[in-house]
């Protein structure tokens, strides 16, 4: 299992985490290439269907990250995302799917260092869980 390289689909808010990713890049901070970034305007627009589809199509992990609480450019999109993801994790767990494969976090635009750290943490966590192996397909 040591050579397992997970695929992690990441939905990043344009205004904060995506900007932090840019900052990490321009600051030459290294982070794993396992993260496949999808830029969205706000975490509040990440429909739970996107998460489920990512898992069904082979993602080993899904990461959603946006503005810190109080900084959302659309007032409360990140709070809506937090409620939706909490519920989605509970539903996934009910079906025997490992909810640890899904993570929601906040990374501000100036947090390039934190961005790189979280990408390393998430990759290590998904590596420790092993491949997704289509478990979600089995329960749907
Ligand atoms: S604009 Fe960044 S989370 Fe809403």
Coordinates of N, CA and C and ligand atoms in Angstrom, one line a residue:
X1 N 0.8 -1.2 0.0 CA 0.0 0.0 0.0 C 0.9 1.3 0.0
X2 N 2.2 1.1 0.2 CA 3.1 2.3 0.3 C 3.2 3.1 -1.0
X3 N 3.0 2.4 -2.1 CA 3.1 3.2 -3.4 C 1.8 3.7 -3.8
X4 N 0.7 3.6 -3.0 CA -0.6 4.2 -3.4 C -0.5 5.7 -3.4
X5 N -0.9 6.2 -4.6 CA -1.0 7.7 -4.7 C -2.5 8.1 -4.9
X6 N -3.1 8.6 -3.9 CA -4.5 8.9 -4.0 C -4.8 10.1 -5.0
X7 N -6.0 10.0 -5.5 CA -6.5 11.2 -6.3 C -7.5 11.9 -5.3
X8 N -7.2 13.2 -5.2 CA -8.0 14.0 -4.3 C -8.6 15.2 -5.1
X9 N -9.9 15.2 -5.2 CA -10.6 16.3 -5.9 C -10.8 17.4 -4.9
X10 N -10.4 18.6 -5.2 CA -10.5 19.7 -4.3 C -11.3 20.9 -4.9
X11 N -12.3 21.3 -4.2 CA -13.1 22.4 -4.6 C -12.7 23.6 -3.8
X12 N -12.1 24.6 -4.5 CA -11.5 25.7 -3.8 C -12.3 27.0 -4.2
X13 N -12.6 27.8 -3.2 CA -13.2 29.1 -3.4 C -12.2 30.0 -4.1
X14 N -12.7 30.7 -5.1 CA -11.9 31.6 -5.9 C -11.2 32.7 -5.1
X15 N -11.9 33.2 -4.0 CA -11.4 34.4 -3.3 C -10.4 34.1 -2.3
X16 N -10.4 32.9 -1.7 CA -9.5 32.6 -0.6 C -8.6 31.5 -0.8
X17 N -9.1 30.3 -0.8 CA -8.2 29.1 -0.9 C -7.5 29.0 -2.3
X18 N -8.2 29.3 -3.3 CA -7.6 29.3 -4.6 C -6.4 30.3 -4.7
X19 N -6.7 31.5 -4.1 CA -5.6 32.5 -4.0 C -4.5 32.0 -3.2
X20 N -4.8 31.3 -2.1 CA -3.7 30.7 -1.2 C -2.9 29.7 -2.0
X21 N -3.6 28.9 -2.9 CA -2.9 28.0 -3.7 C -1.9 28.7 -4.6
X22 N -2.4 29.8 -5.2 CA -1.5 30.6 -6.0 C -0.3 31.1 -5.3
X23 N -0.6 31.6 -4.1 CA 0.5 32.1 -3.2 C 1.5 31.0 -2.9
X24 N 1.0 29.8 -2.5 CA 1.9 28.7 -2.2 C 2.8 28.4 -3.5
X25 N 2.2 28.5 -4.6 CA 2.9 28.3 -5.9 C 4.0 29.3 -6.1
X26 N 3.6 30.6 -6.0 CA 4.6 31.6 -6.2 C 5.6 31.7 -5.1
X27 N 5.3 31.2 -4.0 CA 6.3 31.2 -2.9 C 7.1 29.9 -2.9
X28 N 6.9 29.1 -3.9 CA 7.6 27.9 -4.2 C 7.5 26.9 -3.0
X29 N 6.3 26.9 -2.4 CA 6.1 25.9 -1.3 C 5.6 24.6 -2.0
X30 N 6.2 23.5 -1.5 CA 5.8 22.3 -2.2 C 4.6 21.6 -1.5
X31 N 3.8 21.0 -2.3 CA 2.7 20.2 -1.7 C 2.4 19.1 -2.7
X32 N 1.8 18.0 -2.3 CA 1.6 16.9 -3.2 C 0.8 17.2 -4.4
X33 N 1.1 16.5 -5.5 CA 0.4 16.7 -6.8 C -0.8 15.9 -6.8
X34 N -1.2 15.2 -5.7 CA -2.4 14.4 -5.7 C -3.7 15.2 -5.8
X35 N -3.6 16.5 -5.5 CA -4.7 17.4 -5.4 C -5.1 17.9 -6.8
X36 N -6.3 17.6 -7.2 CA -6.9 18.1 -8.5 C -7.9 19.2 -8.2
X37 N -7.5 20.4 -8.5 CA -8.2 21.6 -8.1 C -9.4 21.9 -9.1
X38 N -10.5 22.2 -8.5 CA -11.7 22.7 -9.2 C -12.0 24.1 -8.6
X39 N -11.9 25.1 -9.3 CA -12.1 26.5 -8.8 C -13.6 26.8 -8.8
X40 N -14.1 27.2 -7.7 CA -15.6 27.6 -7.6 C -15.6 29.0 -7.0
X41 N -16.7 29.7 -7.3 CA -16.7 31.1 -6.8 C -16.9 31.1 -5.3
X42 N -17.5 30.1 -4.7 CA -17.8 30.1 -3.2 C -18.0 28.6 -2.8
X43 N -17.6 28.2 -1.6 CA -17.9 26.9 -1.2 C -19.4 26.6 -1.1
X44 N -20.2 27.7 -1.0 CA -21.6 27.6 -0.9 C -22.3 27.0 -2.2
X45 N -21.5 27.1 -3.3 CA -22.0 26.6 -4.5 C -21.6 25.1 -4.8
X46 N -20.9 24.5 -3.8 CA -20.5 23.1 -4.0 C -21.7 22.2 -3.7
X47 N -22.4 21.8 -4.7 CA -23.5 20.9 -4.5 C -23.0 19.5 -4.0
X48 N -23.7 18.9 -3.0 CA -23.3 17.6 -2.6 C -23.2 16.6 -3.7
X49 N -24.0 16.8 -4.8 CA -23.9 15.9 -6.0 C -22.5 15.9 -6.6
X50 N -21.8 17.1 -6.5 CA -20.4 17.1 -7.0 C -19.5 16.2 -6.2
X51 N -19.7 16.2 -4.9 CA -18.9 15.4 -4.1 C -19.2 13.9 -4.4
X52 N -20.4 13.5 -4.4 CA -20.8 12.1 -4.7 C -20.3 11.7 -6.0
X53 N -20.4 12.6 -7.0 CA -20.0 12.2 -8.4 C -18.4 12.0 -8.4
X54 N -17.7 12.9 -7.6 CA -16.3 12.7 -7.6 C -15.9 11.4 -7.0
X55 N -16.6 10.9 -6.0 CA -16.3 9.6 -5.4 C -16.7 8.5 -6.4
X56 N -17.8 8.7 -7.0 CA -18.3 7.6 -7.9 C -17.3 7.5 -9.1
X57 N -16.7 8.6 -9.5 CA -15.8 8.6 -10.7 C -14.3 8.3 -10.3
X58 N -14.1 7.9 -9.0 CA -12.7 7.4 -8.7 C -11.9 8.2 -7.7
X59 N -12.5 9.3 -7.2 CA -11.7 10.1 -6.3 C -11.5 9.3 -5.0
X60 N -10.4 9.3 -4.4 CA -10.1 8.7 -3.1 C -10.5 9.6 -2.0
X61 N -10.4 10.9 -2.2 CA -10.8 11.9 -1.2 C -11.3 13.1 -1.9
X62 N -12.1 13.9 -1.1 CA -12.6 15.2 -1.6 C -12.4 16.2 -0.5
X63 N -11.8 17.3 -1.0 CA -11.5 18.4 -0.1 C -12.2 19.7 -0.6
X64 N -12.9 20.3 0.4 CA -13.6 21.6 0.0 C -13.0 22.6 0.9
X65 N -12.6 23.7 0.4 CA -12.0 24.8 1.2 C -12.3 26.2 0.7
X66 N -12.6 27.0 1.6 CA -13.0 28.4 1.3 C -12.6 29.4 2.3
X67 N -13.3 30.5 2.3 CA -12.9 31.7 3.1 C -13.2 31.3 4.6
X68 N -12.4 32.0 5.4 CA -12.6 31.8 6.9 C -14.0 32.4 7.3
X69 N -14.6 31.8 8.3 CA -15.9 32.3 8.8 C -15.9 33.8 8.9
X70 N -16.9 34.4 8.4 CA -17.0 35.9 8.4 C -16.4 36.6 7.2
X71 N -15.6 35.8 6.4 CA -14.9 36.4 5.2 C -15.6 36.1 3.9
X72 N -16.6 35.2 3.9 CA -17.2 34.8 2.6 C -17.7 36.0 1.8
X73 N -17.3 36.0 0.6 CA -17.7 37.2 -0.3 C -19.2 37.2 -0.6
X74 N -19.9 36.1 -0.3 CA -21.3 36.0 -0.5 C -22.0 35.9 0.8
X75 N -21.5 36.5 1.8 CA -22.0 36.6 3.2 C -22.0 35.3 4.0
X76 N -22.7 34.3 3.5 CA -22.9 33.1 4.3 C -22.7 31.8 3.6
X77 N -22.1 31.8 2.4 CA -21.9 30.6 1.6 C -21.1 29.6 2.3
X78 N -20.1 30.0 3.0 CA -19.3 29.0 3.7 C -20.0 28.3 4.9
X79 N -20.9 29.1 5.5 CA -21.7 28.5 6.5 C -22.7 27.4 6.0
X80 N -23.3 27.8 4.8 CA -24.2 26.8 4.1 C -23.4 25.6 3.8
X81 N -22.2 25.8 3.3 CA -21.3 24.6 2.9 C -21.1 23.8 4.1
X82 N -20.8 24.4 5.3 CA -20.5 23.6 6.5 C -21.7 22.8 6.9
X83 N -22.9 23.3 6.8 CA -24.1 22.5 7.2 C -24.3 21.4 6.2
X84 N -24.1 21.7 4.9 CA -24.3 20.6 3.9 C -23.3 19.5 4.0
X85 N -22.1 19.8 4.3 CA -21.0 18.8 4.3 C -21.2 18.0 5.6
X86 N -21.6 18.6 6.7 CA -21.8 17.9 7.9 C -22.9 16.8 7.7
X87 N -24.0 17.2 7.0 CA -25.1 16.3 6.8 C -24.6 15.2 5.8
X88 N -23.9 15.6 4.8 CA -23.4 14.6 3.8 C -22.5 13.6 4.4
X89 N -21.6 14.0 5.3 CA -20.8 13.1 6.0 C -21.6 12.1 6.9
X90 N -22.6 12.6 7.5 CA -23.5 11.7 8.3 C -24.2 10.7 7.4
X91 N -24.7 11.1 6.3 CA -25.4 10.2 5.3 C -24.4 9.2 4.8
X92 N -23.2 9.6 4.4 CA -22.2 8.7 3.9 C -21.9 7.6 4.9
X93 N -21.7 8.1 6.2 CA -21.4 7.1 7.2 C -22.5 6.1 7.4
X94 N -23.7 6.6 7.3 CA -24.9 5.6 7.5 C -24.8 4.5 6.4
X95 N -24.2 4.8 5.3 CA -24.1 3.8 4.2 C -22.8 3.0 4.3
X96 N -22.0 3.2 5.3 CA -20.8 2.5 5.5 C -19.6 3.1 4.8
X97 N -19.8 4.3 4.2 CA -18.7 4.9 3.5 C -17.9 5.7 4.5
X98 N -16.6 5.7 4.4 CA -15.7 6.4 5.3 C -15.8 7.9 5.2
X99 N -16.5 8.6 6.1 CA -16.6 10.1 6.0 C -15.3 10.8 6.1
X100 N -14.3 10.2 6.6 CA -12.9 10.8 6.7 C -12.4 11.2 5.3
X101 N -13.0 10.6 4.3 CA -12.5 10.9 2.9 C -12.9 12.2 2.5
X102 N -13.8 12.8 3.2 CA -14.4 14.1 2.8 C -14.0 15.1 3.9
X103 N -13.4 16.3 3.5 CA -13.0 17.2 4.5 C -13.4 18.7 4.0
X104 N -13.8 19.5 5.0 CA -14.1 20.9 4.7 C -13.1 21.7 5.6
X105 N -12.5 22.7 5.0 CA -11.6 23.5 5.8 C -11.7 25.0 5.2
X106 N -11.1 25.9 6.0 CA -11.0 27.3 5.6 C -9.5 27.6 5.5
X107 N -9.2 28.2 4.4 CA -7.8 28.7 4.2 C -7.9 30.1 3.6
X108 N -7.4 31.1 4.3 CA -7.5 32.5 3.8 C -6.5 32.7 2.7
X109 N -6.7 33.8 1.9 CA -5.9 34.1 0.8 C -4.4 34.3 1.1
X110 N -4.1 34.7 2.3 CA -2.7 35.0 2.6 C -2.0 33.8 3.3
X111 N -2.7 32.7 3.4 CA -2.3 31.5 4.1 C -1.6 30.4 3.2
X112 N -0.6 30.8 2.5 CA 0.0 29.9 1.6 C 0.7 28.8 2.3
X113 N 1.3 29.1 3.5 CA 2.0 28.0 4.3 C 1.0 27.0 4.8
X114 N -0.1 27.6 5.3 CA -1.2 26.7 5.9 C -1.8 25.8 4.7
X115 N -1.9 26.5 3.6 CA -2.4 25.7 2.4 C -1.6 24.5 2.1
X116 N -0.3 24.7 2.0 CA 0.6 23.6 1.7 C 0.6 22.5 2.8
X117 N 0.5 23.0 4.1 CA 0.4 22.0 5.2 C -0.9 21.2 5.1
X118 N -2.0 21.8 4.8 CA -3.3 21.1 4.8 C -3.3 20.1 3.6
X119 N -2.7 20.5 2.5 CA -2.6 19.6 1.3 C -1.7 18.3 1.7
X120 N -0.7 18.5 2.4 CA 0.1 17.4 2.9 C -0.6 16.5 3.9
X121 N -1.3 17.2 4.8 CA -2.1 16.4 5.8 C -3.2 15.6 5.1
X122 N -3.9 16.2 4.2 CA -5.1 15.5 3.5 C -4.5 14.3 2.7
X123 N -3.4 14.6 2.0 CA -2.9 13.5 1.2 C -2.4 12.3 2.1
X124 N -1.8 12.6 3.2 CA -1.3 11.6 4.2 C -2.5 10.8 4.7
X125 N -3.6 11.6 5.1 CA -4.8 10.9 5.6 C -5.4 10.0 4.6
X126 N -5.5 10.4 3.4 CA -6.2 9.5 2.4 C -5.3 8.4 2.0
X127 N -4.0 8.6 2.1 CA -3.0 7.5 1.9 C -3.2 6.4 2.9
X128 N -3.4 6.9 4.2 CA -3.6 5.9 5.3 C -4.9 5.2 5.2
X129 N -5.9 5.8 4.6 CA -7.2 5.1 4.4 C -7.2 4.1 3.3
X130 N -6.3 4.3 2.3 CA -6.2 3.4 1.2 C -7.1 3.8 0.0
X131 N -7.1 3.0 -1.1 CA -7.9 3.4 -2.2 C -9.4 3.4 -1.9
X132 N -10.2 4.2 -2.6 CA -11.6 4.2 -2.4 C -12.3 2.9 -2.8
X133 N -11.8 2.3 -3.8 CA -12.3 0.9 -4.3 C -13.8 0.9 -4.6
X134 N -14.3 2.0 -5.0 CA -15.7 2.1 -5.4 C -16.7 1.7 -4.3
X135 N -16.3 2.0 -3.1 CA -17.2 1.6 -2.0 C -18.6 2.3 -2.1
X136 N -18.5 3.6 -2.6 CA -19.8 4.3 -2.7 C -20.7 3.7 -3.8
X137 N -20.0 3.2 -4.8 CA -20.8 2.5 -5.9 C -21.6 1.3 -5.3
X138 N -21.0 0.7 -4.4 CA -21.6 -0.5 -3.8 C -22.8 -0.2 -2.9
X139 N -22.8 1.1 -2.3 CA -23.9 1.4 -1.5 C -25.0 2.2 -2.2
X140 N -24.7 2.7 -3.4 CA -25.8 3.4 -4.1 C -26.5 2.5 -5.1
Ligands
LIG1 S1 -16.6 33.4 -1.2 FE1 -15.1 32.0 -0.3 S2 -16.3 30.6 0.8 FE2 -17.8 32.0 0.0

